[in-house]
CSV table of C-alpha atoms in Angstrom, one decimal:
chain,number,residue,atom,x,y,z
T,152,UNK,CA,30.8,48.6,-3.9
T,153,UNK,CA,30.0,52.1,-5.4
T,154,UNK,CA,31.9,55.1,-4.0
T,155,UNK,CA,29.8,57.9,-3.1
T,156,UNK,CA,32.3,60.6,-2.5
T,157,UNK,CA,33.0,62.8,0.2
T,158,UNK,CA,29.5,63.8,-0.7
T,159,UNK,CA,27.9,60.8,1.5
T,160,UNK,CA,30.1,60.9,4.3
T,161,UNK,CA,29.6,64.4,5.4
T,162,UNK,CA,25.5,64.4,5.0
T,163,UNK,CA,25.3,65.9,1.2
T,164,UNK,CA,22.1,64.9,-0.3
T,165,UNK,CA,23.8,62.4,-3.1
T,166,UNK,CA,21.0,62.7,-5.3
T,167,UNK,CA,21.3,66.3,-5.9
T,168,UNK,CA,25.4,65.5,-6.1
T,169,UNK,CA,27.6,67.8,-8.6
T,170,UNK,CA,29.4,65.8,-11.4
T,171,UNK,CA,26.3,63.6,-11.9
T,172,UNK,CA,28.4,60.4,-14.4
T,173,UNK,CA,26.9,58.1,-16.4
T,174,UNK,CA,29.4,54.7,-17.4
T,175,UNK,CA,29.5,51.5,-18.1
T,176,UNK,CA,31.0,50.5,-14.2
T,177,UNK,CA,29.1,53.0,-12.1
T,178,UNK,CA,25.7,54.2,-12.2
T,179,UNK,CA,24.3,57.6,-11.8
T,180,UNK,CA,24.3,59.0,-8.1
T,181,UNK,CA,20.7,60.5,-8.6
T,182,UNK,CA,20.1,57.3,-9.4
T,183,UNK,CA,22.4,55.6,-6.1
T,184,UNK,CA,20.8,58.1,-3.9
T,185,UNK,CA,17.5,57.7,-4.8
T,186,UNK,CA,17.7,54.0,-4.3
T,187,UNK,CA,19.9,54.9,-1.0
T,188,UNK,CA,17.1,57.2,0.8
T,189,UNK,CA,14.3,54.7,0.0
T,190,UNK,CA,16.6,51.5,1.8
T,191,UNK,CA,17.9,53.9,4.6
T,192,UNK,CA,13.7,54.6,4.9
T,193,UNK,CA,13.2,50.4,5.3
T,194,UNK,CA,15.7,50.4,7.9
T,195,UNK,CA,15.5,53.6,10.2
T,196,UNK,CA,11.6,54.4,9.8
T,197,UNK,CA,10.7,50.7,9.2
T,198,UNK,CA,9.2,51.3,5.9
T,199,UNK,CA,6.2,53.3,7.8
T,200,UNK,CA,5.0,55.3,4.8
T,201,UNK,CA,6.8,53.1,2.0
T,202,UNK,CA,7.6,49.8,2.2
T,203,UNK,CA,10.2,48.4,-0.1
T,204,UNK,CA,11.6,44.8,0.5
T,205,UNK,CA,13.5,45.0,-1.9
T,206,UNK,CA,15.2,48.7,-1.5
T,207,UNK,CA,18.1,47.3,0.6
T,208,UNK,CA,18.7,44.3,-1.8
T,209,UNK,CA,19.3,46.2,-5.4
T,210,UNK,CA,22.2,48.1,-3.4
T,211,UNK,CA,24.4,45.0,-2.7
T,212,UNK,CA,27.2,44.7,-0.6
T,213,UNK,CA,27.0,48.1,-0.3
T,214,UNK,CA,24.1,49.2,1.6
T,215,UNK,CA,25.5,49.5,4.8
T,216,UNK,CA,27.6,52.1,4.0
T,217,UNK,CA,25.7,54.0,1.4
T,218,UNK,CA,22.6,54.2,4.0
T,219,UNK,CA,25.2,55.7,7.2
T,220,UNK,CA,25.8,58.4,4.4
T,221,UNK,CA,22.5,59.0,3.7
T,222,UNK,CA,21.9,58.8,7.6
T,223,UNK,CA,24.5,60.8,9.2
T,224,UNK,CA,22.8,64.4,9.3
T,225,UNK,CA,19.4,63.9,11.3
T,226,UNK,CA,18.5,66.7,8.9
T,227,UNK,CA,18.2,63.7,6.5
T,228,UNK,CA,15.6,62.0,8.1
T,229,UNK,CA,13.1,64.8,6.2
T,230,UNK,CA,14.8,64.1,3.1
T,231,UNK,CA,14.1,60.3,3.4
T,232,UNK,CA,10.7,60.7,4.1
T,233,UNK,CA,9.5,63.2,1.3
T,234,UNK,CA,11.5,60.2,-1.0
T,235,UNK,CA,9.3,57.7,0.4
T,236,UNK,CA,5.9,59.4,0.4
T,237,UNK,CA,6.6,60.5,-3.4
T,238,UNK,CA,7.5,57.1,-4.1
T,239,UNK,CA,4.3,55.7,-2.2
T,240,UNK,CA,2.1,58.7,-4.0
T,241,UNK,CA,2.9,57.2,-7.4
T,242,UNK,CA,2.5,53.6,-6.4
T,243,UNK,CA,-1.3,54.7,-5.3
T,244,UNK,CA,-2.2,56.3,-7.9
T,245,UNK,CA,-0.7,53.5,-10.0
T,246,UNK,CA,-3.0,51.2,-8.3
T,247,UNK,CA,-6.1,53.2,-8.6
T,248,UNK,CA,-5.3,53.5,-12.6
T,249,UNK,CA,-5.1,49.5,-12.6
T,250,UNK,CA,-8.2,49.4,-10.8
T,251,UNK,CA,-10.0,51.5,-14.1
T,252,UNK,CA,-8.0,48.9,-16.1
T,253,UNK,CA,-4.9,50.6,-17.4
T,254,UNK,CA,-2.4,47.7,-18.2
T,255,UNK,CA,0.8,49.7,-19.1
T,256,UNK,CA,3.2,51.2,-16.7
T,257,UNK,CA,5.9,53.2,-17.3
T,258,UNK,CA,8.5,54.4,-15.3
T,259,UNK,CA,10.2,57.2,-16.4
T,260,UNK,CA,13.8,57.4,-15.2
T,261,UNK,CA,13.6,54.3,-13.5
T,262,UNK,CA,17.2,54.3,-11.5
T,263,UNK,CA,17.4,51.1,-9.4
T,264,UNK,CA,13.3,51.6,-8.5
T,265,UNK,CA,12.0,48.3,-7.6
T,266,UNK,CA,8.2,48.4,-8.3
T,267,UNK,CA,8.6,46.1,-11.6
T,268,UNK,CA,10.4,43.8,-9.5
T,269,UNK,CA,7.7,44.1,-6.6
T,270,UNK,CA,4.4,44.1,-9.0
T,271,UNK,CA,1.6,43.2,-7.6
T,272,UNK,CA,-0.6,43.6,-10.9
T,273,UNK,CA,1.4,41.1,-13.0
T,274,UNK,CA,-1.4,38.4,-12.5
T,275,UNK,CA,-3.8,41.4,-14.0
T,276,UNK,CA,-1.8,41.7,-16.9
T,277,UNK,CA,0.6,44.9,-16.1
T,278,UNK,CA,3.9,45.5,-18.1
T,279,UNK,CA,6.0,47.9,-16.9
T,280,UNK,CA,8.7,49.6,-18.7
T,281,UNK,CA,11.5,51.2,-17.3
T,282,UNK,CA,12.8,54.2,-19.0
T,283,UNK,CA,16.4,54.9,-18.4
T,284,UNK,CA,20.2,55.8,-19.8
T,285,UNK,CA,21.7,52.4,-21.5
T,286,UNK,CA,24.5,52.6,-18.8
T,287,UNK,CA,22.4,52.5,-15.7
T,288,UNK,CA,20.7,49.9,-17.3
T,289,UNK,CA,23.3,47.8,-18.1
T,290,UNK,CA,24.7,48.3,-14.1
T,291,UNK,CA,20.9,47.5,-12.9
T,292,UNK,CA,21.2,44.4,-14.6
T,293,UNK,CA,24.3,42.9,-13.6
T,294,UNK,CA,23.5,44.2,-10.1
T,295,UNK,CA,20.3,42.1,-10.2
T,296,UNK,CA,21.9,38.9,-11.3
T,297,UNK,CA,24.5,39.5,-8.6
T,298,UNK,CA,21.8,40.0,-5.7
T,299,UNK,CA,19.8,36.9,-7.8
T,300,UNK,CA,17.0,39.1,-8.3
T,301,UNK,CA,15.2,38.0,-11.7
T,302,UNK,CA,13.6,40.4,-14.5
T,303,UNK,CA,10.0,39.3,-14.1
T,304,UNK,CA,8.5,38.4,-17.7
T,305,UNK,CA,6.4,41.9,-17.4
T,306,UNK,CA,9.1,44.1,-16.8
T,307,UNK,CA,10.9,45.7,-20.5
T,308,UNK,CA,14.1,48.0,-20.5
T,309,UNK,CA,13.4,50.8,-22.7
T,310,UNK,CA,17.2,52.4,-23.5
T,311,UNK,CA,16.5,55.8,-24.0
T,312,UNK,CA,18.3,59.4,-23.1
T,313,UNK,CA,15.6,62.3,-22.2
T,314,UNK,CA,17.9,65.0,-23.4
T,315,UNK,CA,19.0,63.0,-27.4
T,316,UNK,CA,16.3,60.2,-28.2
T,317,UNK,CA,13.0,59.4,-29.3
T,318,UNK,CA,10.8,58.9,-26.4
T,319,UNK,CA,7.6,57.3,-28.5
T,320,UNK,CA,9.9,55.7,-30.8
T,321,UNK,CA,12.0,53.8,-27.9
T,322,UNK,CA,8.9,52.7,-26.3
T,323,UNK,CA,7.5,51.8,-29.7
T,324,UNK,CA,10.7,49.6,-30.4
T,325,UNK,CA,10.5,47.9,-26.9
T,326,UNK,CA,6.5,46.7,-27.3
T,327,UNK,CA,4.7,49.5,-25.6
T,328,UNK,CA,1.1,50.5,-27.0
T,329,UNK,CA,0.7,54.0,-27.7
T,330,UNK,CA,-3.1,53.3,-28.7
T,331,UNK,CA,-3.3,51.6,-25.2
T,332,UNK,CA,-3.9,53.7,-21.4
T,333,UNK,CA,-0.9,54.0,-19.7
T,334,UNK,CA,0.1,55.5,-16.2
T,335,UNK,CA,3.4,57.1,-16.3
T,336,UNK,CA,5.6,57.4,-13.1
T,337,UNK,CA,8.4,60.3,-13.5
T,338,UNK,CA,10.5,60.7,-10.2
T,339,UNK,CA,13.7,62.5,-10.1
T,340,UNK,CA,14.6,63.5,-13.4
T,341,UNK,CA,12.8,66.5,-14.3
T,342,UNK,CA,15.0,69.0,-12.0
T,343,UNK,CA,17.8,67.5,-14.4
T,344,UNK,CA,16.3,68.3,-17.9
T,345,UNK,CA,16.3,70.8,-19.8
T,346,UNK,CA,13.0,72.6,-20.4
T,347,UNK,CA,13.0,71.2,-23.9
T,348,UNK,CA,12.9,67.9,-23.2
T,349,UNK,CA,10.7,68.6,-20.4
T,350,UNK,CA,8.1,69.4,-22.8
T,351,UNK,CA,8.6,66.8,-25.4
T,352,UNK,CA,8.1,64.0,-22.4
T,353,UNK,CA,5.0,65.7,-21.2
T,354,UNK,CA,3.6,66.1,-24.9
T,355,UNK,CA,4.3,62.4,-25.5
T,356,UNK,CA,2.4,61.1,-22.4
T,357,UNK,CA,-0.4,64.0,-23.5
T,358,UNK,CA,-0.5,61.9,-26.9
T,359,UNK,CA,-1.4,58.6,-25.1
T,360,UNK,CA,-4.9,58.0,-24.7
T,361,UNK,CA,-6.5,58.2,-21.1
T,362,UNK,CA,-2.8,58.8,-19.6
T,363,UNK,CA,-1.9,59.6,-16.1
T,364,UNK,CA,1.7,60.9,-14.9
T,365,UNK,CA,3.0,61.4,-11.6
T,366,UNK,CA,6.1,63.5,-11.5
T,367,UNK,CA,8.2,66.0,-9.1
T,368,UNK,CA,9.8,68.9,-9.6
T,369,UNK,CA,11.4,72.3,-8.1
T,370,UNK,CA,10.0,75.8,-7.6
T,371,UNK,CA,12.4,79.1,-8.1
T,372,UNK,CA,13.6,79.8,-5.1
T,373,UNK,CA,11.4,83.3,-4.7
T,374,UNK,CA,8.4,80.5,-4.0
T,375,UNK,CA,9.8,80.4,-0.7
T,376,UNK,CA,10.1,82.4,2.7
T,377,UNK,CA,13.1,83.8,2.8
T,378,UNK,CA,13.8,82.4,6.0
T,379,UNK,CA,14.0,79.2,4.3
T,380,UNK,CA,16.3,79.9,1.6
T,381,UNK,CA,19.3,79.4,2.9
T,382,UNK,CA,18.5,75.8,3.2
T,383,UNK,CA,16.9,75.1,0.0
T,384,UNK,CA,20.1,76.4,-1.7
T,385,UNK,CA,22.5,74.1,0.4
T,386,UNK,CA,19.9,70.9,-0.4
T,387,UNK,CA,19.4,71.7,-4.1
T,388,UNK,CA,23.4,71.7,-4.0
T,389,UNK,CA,25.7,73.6,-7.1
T,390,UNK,CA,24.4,71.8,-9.5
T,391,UNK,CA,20.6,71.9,-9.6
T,392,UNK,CA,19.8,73.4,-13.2
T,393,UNK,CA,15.5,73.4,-13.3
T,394,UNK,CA,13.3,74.8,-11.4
T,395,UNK,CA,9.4,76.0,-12.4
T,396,UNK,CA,6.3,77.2,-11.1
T,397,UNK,CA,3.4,75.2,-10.8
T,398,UNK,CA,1.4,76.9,-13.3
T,399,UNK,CA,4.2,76.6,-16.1
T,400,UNK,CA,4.8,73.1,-15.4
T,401,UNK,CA,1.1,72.6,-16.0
T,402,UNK,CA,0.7,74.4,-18.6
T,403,UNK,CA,3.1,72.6,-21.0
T,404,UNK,CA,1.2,69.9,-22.2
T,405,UNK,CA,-1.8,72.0,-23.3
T,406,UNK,CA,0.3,73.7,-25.8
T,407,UNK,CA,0.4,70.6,-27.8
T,408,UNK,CA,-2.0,69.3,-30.2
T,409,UNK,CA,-3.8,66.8,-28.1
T,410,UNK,CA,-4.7,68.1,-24.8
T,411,UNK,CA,-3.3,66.8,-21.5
T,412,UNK,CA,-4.7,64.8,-19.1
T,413,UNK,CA,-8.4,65.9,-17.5
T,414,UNK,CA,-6.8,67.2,-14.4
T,415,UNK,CA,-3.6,68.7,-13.1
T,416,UNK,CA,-2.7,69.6,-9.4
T,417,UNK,CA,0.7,70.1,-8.3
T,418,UNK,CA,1.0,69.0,-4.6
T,419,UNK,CA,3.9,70.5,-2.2
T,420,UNK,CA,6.1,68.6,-0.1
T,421,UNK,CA,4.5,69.9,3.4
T,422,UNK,CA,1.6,68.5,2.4
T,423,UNK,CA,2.3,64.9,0.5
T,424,UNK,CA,4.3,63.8,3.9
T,425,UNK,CA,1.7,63.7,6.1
T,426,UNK,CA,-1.1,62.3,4.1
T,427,UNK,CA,-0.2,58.5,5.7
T,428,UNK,CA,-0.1,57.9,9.5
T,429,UNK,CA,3.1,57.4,10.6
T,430,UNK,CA,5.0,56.8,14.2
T,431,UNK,CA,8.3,58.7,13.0
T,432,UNK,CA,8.1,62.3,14.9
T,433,UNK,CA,4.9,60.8,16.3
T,434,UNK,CA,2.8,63.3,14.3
T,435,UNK,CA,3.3,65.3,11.2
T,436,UNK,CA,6.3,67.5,11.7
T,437,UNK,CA,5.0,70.8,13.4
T,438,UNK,CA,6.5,72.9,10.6
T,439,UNK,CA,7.0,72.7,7.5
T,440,UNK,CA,9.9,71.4,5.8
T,441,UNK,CA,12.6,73.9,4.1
T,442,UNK,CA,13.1,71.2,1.6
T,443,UNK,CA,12.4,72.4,-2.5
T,444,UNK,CA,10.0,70.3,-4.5
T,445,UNK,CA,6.4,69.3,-5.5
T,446,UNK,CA,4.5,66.1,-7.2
């Protein structure tokens, strides 16, 4: 069972925890939490705008407890939902890109996701890779053989740390394409990173031909009424490092050598969560949710 701290018990958003700890017995709690919101989703909003058999599973014995932390606060409940509708976001716009033919996924800080596991393009010839720190990998994988969960032939584990390694070359090494389309599926991580290896990522999926990326991020907190920041600061917690406007975040890519992809829109948490119907309040929240972040 993974201990999630005082953090979980008194309503803390444990993805955004302080003291973030990689090792070889524990994973990440961006990672745990992540994985925590989208089970807690299955079971209190029956998977309504994300459905994820396998969320609850990858968690273990564990889940019971580590979704009552991530369910205590009704404050939460927005939390869960913005998870789940950037999680189904990506998965869309995965699809549509296998519909045009792109055959190479890669998910980009991968956690304890479950889409590899859950493919339903592996018939059409989809590999995903999962992109993550050698530690959470190693726990993901001993967790799935505990759970008897088995790594599909598609799925690869690409070791690789954002901040120290050679994203191209780690993808190289573990059979990826870079002459091939690819979608690219970055959730989580980019709050984390510093604005170096933001850039290096983004260049690298501008250097792959006919790529797409989905990925989420913060805004400074002068983006935001002020009436609103007092409670972006308590859910960004001590320890949230990046944030960027749109237009920077954008802009990165076209500084390298190869242009980015043909478009770029940033989309804002108000208005990703109600683009699915769903019976949760019974209609879209009437206002908009204090809550930091865009896709």
């Amino acid at each position: 069972m993974i201990d999630l701290g005082a953090s979980a018990a008194t309503g803390t958003h444990v993805f955004q925890a302080q003291g973030d700890f990689m090792n070889e017995r524990q994973p990440s709690r961006t990672a745990l939490g992540a994985a925590g919101y989208r089970a807690a989703h299955q079971q209190l909003e029956g998977g309504k705008v994300f459905s994820d058999p396998l969320a609850r599973t990858i968690l273990g014995d564990g889940a019971d407890a580590i979704i009552a932390g991530l369910s205590a606060d009704p404050a939460q409940q927005r939390t869960r939902i913005f998870m789940a509708a950037r999680s189904r976001f990506a998965e869309d716009s995965l699809g549509a890109a296998v519909s045009r033919g792109v055959r190479q996924a890669v998910v980009l800080g991968a956690g304890f996701d479950t889409f590899a596991l859950r493919n339903p393009y592996s018939d059409l010839g989809l590999r995903v890779f999962e992109v993550d720190h050698a530690a959470t990998q190693a726990w993901k994988r001993r967790r799935l053989s505990e759970v008897g969960l088995a790594i599909p032939a598609s799925l690869t584990f690409a070791a690789i740390d954002f901040e120290t390694d050679d994203l191209g070359r780690g993808l190289r090494d573990a059979g990826f394409d870079p002459d091939r389309p690819a979608f690219f599926i970055w959730l989580g991580v980019v709050p984390y990173l510093g604005r170096a290896a933001i850039a290096a990522t983004l260049r690298y999926i501008a250097s792959v031909p006919k790529s797409e990326v989905v990925f989420d991020y913060s805004e400074p907190l002068e983006n935001y009424p002020p009436e609103w920041r007092a409670a972006i600061v308590e859910a960004r917690g001590p320890s949230r490092p990046q944030s960027a406007n749109p237009g920077s975040v954008i802009s990165i890519p076209t500084r390298s050598r190869r242009s980015f992809v043909g478009t770029a829109s940033g989309i804002s948490k108000t208005s990703v969560c109600p683009r699915w119907p769903y019976a949760i309040w019974g209609r879209p929240p009437a206002a908009p949710t204090p809550v930091p972040g865009r896709i």
